[in-house]
PDB file of C-alpha atoms and ligand atoms in Angstrom:
ATOM      1  CA  MET A  94      14.480 -13.361  23.039  1.00 77.00           C
ATOM      2  CA  LYS A  95      14.253 -15.227  19.701  1.00 79.00           C
ATOM      3  CA  GLN A  96      13.825 -12.944  16.697  1.00 79.00           C
ATOM      4  CA  PRO A  97      11.019 -13.660  14.177  1.00 86.00           C
ATOM      5  CA  SER A  98      12.339 -15.249  10.961  1.00 87.00           C
ATOM      6  CA  LEU A  99      11.807 -13.498   7.690  1.00 94.00           C
ATOM      7  CA  LYS A 100      12.559 -15.173   4.345  1.00 95.00           C
ATOM      8  CA  THR A 101      14.541 -13.048   1.871  1.00 96.00           C
ATOM      9  CA  PRO A 102      14.536 -11.512  -0.623  1.00 97.00           C
ATOM     10  CA  LEU A 103      12.303  -9.013   1.070  1.00 98.00           C
ATOM     11  CA  VAL A 104      10.298  -6.241  -0.471  1.00 98.00           C
ATOM     12  CA  LEU A 105       9.532  -3.855   2.365  1.00 98.00           C
ATOM     13  CA  VAL A 106       7.069  -1.102   1.643  1.00 98.00           C
ATOM     14  CA  ASN A 107       7.277   1.928   3.902  1.00 98.00           C
ATOM     15  CA  LEU A 108       3.834   3.565   3.790  1.00 98.00           C
ATOM     16  CA  LYS A 109       5.249   6.792   5.375  1.00 98.00           C
ATOM     17  CA  CYS A 110       2.499   9.371   6.124  1.00 98.00           C
ATOM     18  CA  TYR A 111       1.112   9.763   2.631  1.00 98.00           C
ATOM     19  CA  THR A 112      -2.606  10.513   2.243  1.00 97.00           C
ATOM     20  CA  GLU A 113      -2.836   7.414   0.075  1.00 97.00           C
ATOM     21  CA  SER A 114      -1.564   5.180   2.880  1.00 96.00           C
ATOM     22  CA  ILE A 115      -3.701   6.228   5.819  1.00 97.00           C
ATOM     23  CA  GLY A 116      -6.510   3.930   7.048  1.00 97.00           C
ATOM     24  CA  ILE A 117      -8.419   2.631   4.024  1.00 97.00           C
ATOM     25  CA  GLY A 118      -5.350   3.372   1.889  1.00 98.00           C
ATOM     26  CA  ALA A 119      -3.252   1.087   4.062  1.00 98.00           C
ATOM     27  CA  HIS A 120      -5.862  -1.655   3.551  1.00 98.00           C
ATOM     28  CA  ARG A 121      -5.613  -1.161  -0.210  1.00 98.00           C
ATOM     29  CA  ILE A 122      -1.854  -1.746  -0.073  1.00 98.00           C
ATOM     30  CA  GLY A 123      -2.030  -4.485   2.553  1.00 98.00           C
ATOM     31  CA  ARG A 124      -4.571  -6.429   0.404  1.00 98.00           C
ATOM     32  CA  ALA A 125      -2.369  -6.053  -2.707  1.00 98.00           C
ATOM     33  CA  ALA A 126       0.720  -7.206  -0.809  1.00 98.00           C
ATOM     34  CA  ARG A 127      -1.091 -10.294   0.433  1.00 98.00           C
ATOM     35  CA  GLU A 128      -2.249 -11.095  -3.071  1.00 98.00           C
ATOM     36  CA  VAL A 129       1.164 -10.704  -4.696  1.00 98.00           C
ATOM     37  CA  MET A 130       2.974 -12.497  -1.880  1.00 97.00           C
ATOM     38  CA  ASP A 131       0.623 -15.482  -2.348  1.00 97.00           C
ATOM     39  CA  GLU A 132       1.060 -15.542  -6.105  1.00 97.00           C
ATOM     40  CA  SER A 133       4.851 -15.066  -6.172  1.00 97.00           C
ATOM     41  CA  GLY A 134       6.115 -16.538  -2.899  1.00 97.00           C
ATOM     42  CA  VAL A 135       8.231 -13.391  -2.388  1.00 98.00           C
ATOM     43  CA  THR A 136       8.070 -11.900   1.144  1.00 98.00           C
ATOM     44  CA  ILE A 137       6.352  -8.502   1.024  1.00 98.00           C
ATOM     45  CA  GLY A 138       6.374  -6.517   4.314  1.00 98.00           C
ATOM     46  CA  ILE A 139       4.675  -3.258   5.140  1.00 98.00           C
ATOM     47  CA  ALA A 140       5.603  -0.444   7.480  1.00 98.00           C
ATOM     48  CA  PRO A 141       2.324   1.449   8.077  1.00 98.00           C
ATOM     49  CA  LEU A 142       1.463   4.228  10.482  1.00 98.00           C
ATOM     50  CA  TYR A 143       1.095   3.061  14.074  1.00 98.00           C
ATOM     51  CA  THR A 144      -2.702   3.233  13.835  1.00 98.00           C
ATOM     52  CA  ASP A 145      -2.720   0.744  10.957  1.00 98.00           C
ATOM     53  CA  ILE A 146      -0.324  -1.836  12.372  1.00 98.00           C
ATOM     54  CA  HIS A 147      -3.016  -3.945  14.049  1.00 98.00           C
ATOM     55  CA  PRO A 148      -5.566  -3.837  11.197  1.00 97.00           C
ATOM     56  CA  ILE A 149      -3.051  -4.679   8.515  1.00 97.00           C
ATOM     57  CA  ASN A 150      -1.553  -7.530  10.506  1.00 96.00           C
ATOM     58  CA  HIS A 151      -4.992  -8.821  11.519  1.00 96.00           C
ATOM     59  CA  HIS A 152      -6.623  -8.733   8.067  1.00 97.00           C
ATOM     60  CA  TYR A 153      -3.743  -9.684   5.786  1.00 97.00           C
ATOM     61  CA  GLY A 154      -1.270 -11.582   7.941  1.00 96.00           C
ATOM     62  CA  ILE A 155       1.767 -10.040   6.205  1.00 97.00           C
ATOM     63  CA  PRO A 156       4.970  -9.072   8.005  1.00 97.00           C
ATOM     64  CA  VAL A 157       4.397  -5.625   9.543  1.00 98.00           C
ATOM     65  CA  PHE A 158       7.055  -3.204  10.755  1.00 98.00           C
ATOM     66  CA  ALA A 159       6.610   0.065  12.666  1.00 98.00           C
ATOM     67  CA  GLN A 160       8.191   3.160  11.104  1.00 98.00           C
ATOM     68  CA  HIS A 161       9.854   4.066  14.381  1.00 98.00           C
ATOM     69  CA  VAL A 162       9.694   2.903  17.983  1.00 98.00           C
ATOM     70  CA  ASP A 163      10.805   4.369  21.295  1.00 97.00           C
ATOM     71  CA  PRO A 164      13.068   1.984  23.282  1.00 95.00           C
ATOM     72  CA  LEU A 165      10.978   2.396  26.472  1.00 93.00           C
ATOM     73  CA  GLU A 166       9.469   0.125  29.015  1.00 93.00           C
ATOM     74  CA  PRO A 167       5.762   0.740  29.467  1.00 94.00           C
ATOM     75  CA  GLY A 168       5.178   3.383  32.187  1.00 96.00           C
ATOM     76  CA  ALA A 169       4.768   7.085  32.764  1.00 97.00           C
ATOM     77  CA  HIS A 170       5.568   8.399  29.259  1.00 97.00           C
ATOM     78  CA  THR A 171       3.223  10.515  27.177  1.00 97.00           C
ATOM     79  CA  GLY A 172       3.104  10.637  23.397  1.00 96.00           C
ATOM     80  CA  ARG A 173       5.709   7.872  23.012  1.00 97.00           C
ATOM     81  CA  MET A 174       5.535   4.471  21.344  1.00 97.00           C
ATOM     82  CA  PRO A 175       6.937   1.676  23.534  1.00 97.00           C
ATOM     83  CA  LEU A 176       8.210  -1.582  22.033  1.00 97.00           C
ATOM     84  CA  ALA A 177       5.499  -3.521  23.882  1.00 97.00           C
ATOM     85  CA  ALA A 178       2.808  -1.508  22.085  1.00 97.00           C
ATOM     86  CA  ILE A 179       4.010  -2.225  18.535  1.00 98.00           C
ATOM     87  CA  LYS A 180       4.571  -5.856  19.479  1.00 98.00           C
ATOM     88  CA  SER A 181       1.055  -6.295  20.881  1.00 97.00           C
ATOM     89  CA  ALA A 182      -0.350  -4.651  17.751  1.00 98.00           C
ATOM     90  CA  GLY A 183       1.331  -7.340  15.648  1.00 97.00           C
ATOM     91  CA  ALA A 184       4.526  -5.729  14.377  1.00 98.00           C
ATOM     92  CA  ILE A 185       7.486  -8.053  13.975  1.00 98.00           C
ATOM     93  CA  GLY A 186      10.010  -5.202  14.002  1.00 98.00           C
ATOM     94  CA  SER A 187      10.678  -1.552  13.331  1.00 98.00           C
ATOM     95  CA  LEU A 188      12.521   0.758  11.029  1.00 98.00           C
ATOM     96  CA  VAL A 189      15.153   2.769  12.896  1.00 98.00           C
ATOM     97  CA  ASN A 190      16.821   6.013  11.823  1.00 98.00           C
ATOM     98  CA  HIS A 191      14.960   6.558   8.593  1.00 97.00           C
ATOM     99  CA  SER A 192      16.312   9.605   6.723  1.00 95.00           C
ATOM    100  CA  GLU A 193      12.988  11.334   7.532  1.00 97.00           C
ATOM    101  CA  TYR A 194      13.469  10.514  11.238  1.00 97.00           C
ATOM    102  CA  ARG A 195      17.156  10.616  12.018  1.00 97.00           C
ATOM    103  CA  LEU A 196      18.544   9.525  15.413  1.00 97.00           C
ATOM    104  CA  THR A 197      21.928   9.814  17.067  1.00 97.00           C
ATOM    105  CA  ILE A 198      24.235   6.790  16.990  1.00 96.00           C
ATOM    106  CA  ALA A 199      23.628   6.375  20.742  1.00 97.00           C
ATOM    107  CA  ASP A 200      19.893   6.302  20.207  1.00 97.00           C
ATOM    108  CA  ILE A 201      20.227   3.807  17.342  1.00 98.00           C
ATOM    109  CA  GLU A 202      22.341   1.516  19.510  1.00 98.00           C
ATOM    110  CA  LYS A 203      19.755   1.687  22.298  1.00 97.00           C
ATOM    111  CA  ASN A 204      16.940   1.052  19.852  1.00 98.00           C
ATOM    112  CA  VAL A 205      18.618  -1.927  18.168  1.00 98.00           C
ATOM    113  CA  SER A 206      19.407  -3.618  21.458  1.00 97.00           C
ATOM    114  CA  ALA A 207      15.930  -2.890  22.870  1.00 97.00           C
ATOM    115  CA  LEU A 208      14.302  -4.371  19.777  1.00 97.00           C
ATOM    116  CA  LYS A 209      16.488  -7.456  20.066  1.00 97.00           C
ATOM    117  CA  GLY A 210      15.607  -7.793  23.735  1.00 96.00           C
ATOM    118  CA  ALA A 211      11.902  -7.596  22.891  1.00 96.00           C
ATOM    119  CA  GLY A 212      12.232 -10.300  20.184  1.00 97.00           C
ATOM    120  CA  LEU A 213      11.600  -7.770  17.404  1.00 97.00           C
ATOM    121  CA  LEU A 214      13.545  -7.182  14.216  1.00 98.00           C
ATOM    122  CA  SER A 215      15.462  -3.975  13.562  1.00 98.00           C
ATOM    123  CA  CYS A 216      15.871  -2.463  10.094  1.00 98.00           C
ATOM    124  CA  VAL A 217      18.288   0.497  10.467  1.00 98.00           C
ATOM    125  CA  CYS A 218      18.512   2.971   7.650  1.00 98.00           C
ATOM    126  CA  SER A 219      21.739   4.411   6.415  1.00 97.00           C
ATOM    127  CA  ASN A 220      22.674   7.142   3.918  1.00 96.00           C
ATOM    128  CA  ASN A 221      26.164   6.127   2.721  1.00 96.00           C
ATOM    129  CA  ILE A 222      28.889   3.489   2.985  1.00 97.00           C
ATOM    130  CA  ALA A 223      30.648   4.966   6.009  1.00 97.00           C
ATOM    131  CA  THR A 224      27.394   5.190   7.984  1.00 97.00           C
ATOM    132  CA  THR A 225      26.494   1.623   6.894  1.00 97.00           C
ATOM    133  CA  ALA A 226      29.826   0.419   8.338  1.00 97.00           C
ATOM    134  CA  ALA A 227      29.141   2.096  11.685  1.00 97.00           C
ATOM    135  CA  LEU A 228      25.585   0.728  11.831  1.00 98.00           C
ATOM    136  CA  ALA A 229      26.579  -2.815  10.877  1.00 98.00           C
ATOM    137  CA  ALA A 230      28.804  -2.842  13.938  1.00 97.00           C
ATOM    138  CA  LEU A 231      25.685  -2.388  16.080  1.00 98.00           C
ATOM    139  CA  GLY A 232      24.403  -5.778  14.872  1.00 98.00           C
ATOM    140  CA  PRO A 233      20.883  -4.878  13.574  1.00 98.00           C
ATOM    141  CA  ASP A 234      18.967  -7.521  11.662  1.00 98.00           C
ATOM    142  CA  PHE A 235      18.885  -5.375   8.528  1.00 98.00           C
ATOM    143  CA  VAL A 236      20.670  -2.256   7.379  1.00 98.00           C
ATOM    144  CA  ALA A 237      18.930  -0.379   4.575  1.00 98.00           C
ATOM    145  CA  ILE A 238      21.117   1.911   2.446  1.00 97.00           C
ATOM    146  CA  GLU A 239      19.113   4.799   0.896  1.00 96.00           C
ATOM    147  CA  PRO A 240      20.862   7.784  -0.648  1.00 94.00           C
ATOM    148  CA  PRO A 241      18.580  10.675   0.547  1.00 94.00           C
ATOM    149  CA  GLU A 242      18.821  12.638  -2.677  1.00 95.00           C
ATOM    150  CA  LEU A 243      17.135   9.769  -4.574  1.00 95.00           C
ATOM    151  CA  ILE A 244      14.305   9.220  -2.115  1.00 95.00           C
ATOM    152  CA  GLY A 245      10.876   9.915  -3.590  1.00 95.00           C
ATOM    153  CA  GLY A 246      12.265  10.266  -7.085  1.00 95.00           C
ATOM    154  CA  THR A 247      11.885   8.224 -10.285  1.00 93.00           C
ATOM    155  CA  VAL A 248      15.560   7.260 -10.708  1.00 94.00           C
ATOM    156  CA  SER A 249      16.439   4.411  -8.427  1.00 94.00           C
ATOM    157  CA  VAL A 250      19.555   3.764  -6.378  1.00 95.00           C
ATOM    158  CA  SER A 251      20.081   0.666  -8.514  1.00 93.00           C
ATOM    159  CA  GLU A 252      20.290   2.817 -11.642  1.00 93.00           C
ATOM    160  CA  ALA A 253      21.949   5.959 -10.276  1.00 93.00           C
ATOM    161  CA  ASN A 254      24.352   4.648  -7.647  1.00 94.00           C
ATOM    162  CA  PRO A 255      25.029   0.893  -7.850  1.00 95.00           C
ATOM    163  CA  GLU A 256      28.440   1.605  -6.171  1.00 96.00           C
ATOM    164  CA  VAL A 257      26.812   2.609  -2.937  1.00 95.00           C
ATOM    165  CA  ILE A 258      25.022  -0.793  -2.936  1.00 96.00           C
ATOM    166  CA  THR A 259      28.103  -2.863  -3.653  1.00 97.00           C
ATOM    167  CA  GLY A 260      30.154  -0.783  -1.230  1.00 97.00           C
ATOM    168  CA  SER A 261      27.574  -1.248   1.517  1.00 97.00           C
ATOM    169  CA  VAL A 262      27.337  -4.981   0.917  1.00 97.00           C
ATOM    170  CA  ALA A 263      31.122  -5.196   1.072  1.00 98.00           C
ATOM    171  CA  VAL A 264      31.482  -3.340   4.376  1.00 98.00           C
ATOM    172  CA  VAL A 265      28.637  -5.220   6.018  1.00 98.00           C
ATOM    173  CA  ARG A 266      30.162  -8.590   4.966  1.00 97.00           C
ATOM    174  CA  GLU A 267      33.456  -7.517   6.460  1.00 97.00           C
ATOM    175  CA  ILE A 268      32.128  -6.056   9.695  1.00 97.00           C
ATOM    176  CA  ASN A 269      29.179  -8.287  10.516  1.00 97.00           C
ATOM    177  CA  PRO A 270      28.091 -10.867   7.904  1.00 97.00           C
ATOM    178  CA  ALA A 271      24.996 -11.763   9.964  1.00 97.00           C
ATOM    179  CA  VAL A 272      23.405  -8.398   9.115  1.00 98.00           C
ATOM    180  CA  ARG A 273      21.199  -8.506   6.039  1.00 98.00           C
ATOM    181  CA  VAL A 274      21.351  -5.608   3.565  1.00 98.00           C
ATOM    182  CA  LEU A 275      18.446  -3.851   1.885  1.00 98.00           C
ATOM    183  CA  THR A 276      18.581  -0.852  -0.393  1.00 97.00           C
ATOM    184  CA  GLY A 277      16.070   1.754  -1.387  1.00 96.00           C
ATOM    185  CA  ALA A 278      15.286   5.206  -2.932  1.00 96.00           C
ATOM    186  CA  GLY A 279      13.383   5.500  -6.207  1.00 96.00           C
ATOM    187  CA  ILE A 280      12.876   1.728  -6.563  1.00 96.00           C
ATOM    188  CA  HIS A 281      10.051   1.379  -9.084  1.00 96.00           C
ATOM    189  CA  SER A 282      10.449  -1.755 -11.274  1.00 97.00           C
ATOM    190  CA  GLY A 283      11.366  -5.383 -11.339  1.00 98.00           C
ATOM    191  CA  LYS A 284      14.626  -4.458 -12.946  1.00 97.00           C
ATOM    192  CA  CYS A 285      15.588  -2.124 -10.056  1.00 97.00           C
ATOM    193  CA  VAL A 286      14.873  -4.925  -7.564  1.00 97.00           C
ATOM    194  CA  LYS A 287      16.713  -7.542  -9.584  1.00 97.00           C
ATOM    195  CA  THR A 288      19.776  -5.290  -9.863  1.00 97.00           C
ATOM    196  CA  ALA A 289      19.732  -4.667  -6.125  1.00 97.00           C
ATOM    197  CA  VAL A 290      19.602  -8.387  -5.404  1.00 98.00           C
ATOM    198  CA  ASP A 291      22.222  -9.218  -8.071  1.00 97.00           C
ATOM    199  CA  LEU A 292      24.522  -6.681  -6.381  1.00 97.00           C
ATOM    200  CA  GLY A 293      24.327  -8.707  -3.156  1.00 97.00           C
ATOM    201  CA  THR A 294      21.415  -7.297  -1.200  1.00 98.00           C
ATOM    202  CA  ASP A 295      18.654  -9.195   0.509  1.00 98.00           C
ATOM    203  CA  GLY A 296      15.948  -7.004  -0.929  1.00 98.00           C
ATOM    204  CA  VAL A 297      14.564  -3.494  -1.083  1.00 98.00           C
ATOM    205  CA  LEU A 298      12.915  -0.811   1.051  1.00 98.00           C
ATOM    206  CA  LEU A 299      10.662   1.447  -0.979  1.00 98.00           C
ATOM    207  CA  ALA A 300       7.637   3.683  -0.719  1.00 98.00           C
ATOM    208  CA  SER A 301       6.256   6.034  -3.383  1.00 98.00           C
ATOM    209  CA  SER A 302       6.093   3.749  -6.413  1.00 98.00           C
ATOM    210  CA  VAL A 303       3.675   1.468  -4.515  1.00 98.00           C
ATOM    211  CA  VAL A 304       1.896   3.955  -2.259  1.00 98.00           C
ATOM    212  CA  LYS A 305       1.111   6.397  -5.037  1.00 97.00           C
ATOM    213  CA  ALA A 306       0.144   3.790  -7.605  1.00 98.00           C
ATOM    214  CA  GLU A 307      -3.367   3.606  -8.945  1.00 97.00           C
ATOM    215  CA  ASP A 308      -3.033  -0.193  -8.814  1.00 98.00           C
ATOM    216  CA  PRO A 309      -0.534  -1.203  -6.097  1.00 98.00           C
ATOM    217  CA  ALA A 310      -0.915  -4.935  -6.920  1.00 98.00           C
ATOM    218  CA  LYS A 311       0.245  -4.242 -10.505  1.00 98.00           C
ATOM    219  CA  VAL A 312       3.353  -2.431  -9.293  1.00 98.00           C
ATOM    220  CA  LEU A 313       4.137  -5.061  -6.682  1.00 98.00           C
ATOM    221  CA  ARG A 314       3.747  -7.805  -9.297  1.00 98.00           C
ATOM    222  CA  ASP A 315       6.295  -6.008 -11.481  1.00 98.00           C
ATOM    223  CA  LEU A 316       8.642  -5.410  -8.498  1.00 98.00           C
ATOM    224  CA  VAL A 317       8.869  -9.162  -7.720  1.00 98.00           C
ATOM    225  CA  SER A 318       8.656 -10.362 -11.358  1.00 98.00           C
ATOM    226  CA  LEU A 319      12.389 -11.018 -11.876  1.00 97.00           C
ATOM    227  CA  LEU A 320      13.172 -12.624  -8.499  1.00 95.00           C
TER     228      LEU A 320
HETATM  229  O1  G3P B 512      11.773   4.058   3.252  1.00 84.72           O
HETATM  230  C1  G3P B 512      11.702   4.011   1.881  1.00 84.72           C
HETATM  231  C2  G3P B 512      12.140   5.241   1.228  1.00 84.72           C
HETATM  232  O2  G3P B 512      12.703   6.243   1.924  1.00 84.72           O
HETATM  233  C3  G3P B 512      12.338   5.248  -0.241  1.00 84.72           C
HETATM  234  O3  G3P B 512      11.267   6.000  -0.708  1.00 84.72           O
HETATM  235  O4  G3P B 512       9.678   6.834  -2.287  1.00 84.72           O
HETATM  236  O5  G3P B 512      12.047   6.587  -2.890  1.00 84.72           O
HETATM  237  O6  G3P B 512      10.693   4.589  -2.610  1.00 84.72           O
HETATM  238  P1  G3P B 512      10.905   5.979  -2.219  1.00 84.72           P
END
């Protein structure tokens, strides 16, 4: 099935399960993302909680990803999240293997191919260059390299570990150049995003700097300002 197209560079905001991003909080960020995307022309996606996928897609029309999905056909499963459910809610894809929701390589492979089969995009998270190489071989749409020790902090991967970005970009180009590369962890400014893109990525995956901001539109405006 044909995958949705997504113009890069991409700024993908993972809302995680923060208090600030549940329900009304997700609307606050969705509204800000729509505003800044319209002003700047830069693609801003959001990965909200399942319960906010439909409202965010419906009200703001921005690209929405799930934070995880179960590669299941609809049927007798309880407490799971089938691909068909996120798709019908309006998601265009899903994160897979986030460092806060690790999967086995066999599960990741199943997930990537199920997403592809359902016409949804996969954004598979990775923690280092070796893992990035293994994941690129699975042919996801995006691989997002995020050193776990920098996640949620104020020093970004662009500042603290540019080598992991360039190394990841190099292995992905060698193994499967069709895979697009994102990076994340501690991304908080336009300079962090610009460095990531200058190092060869197709954008960033981030969370706390936007989710915890008093004014998410102000932070998003800064994040896209140098693109
Ligand atoms: O999925 C994004 C993430 O793990 C990075 O989080 O808070 O460092 O931007 P943060």
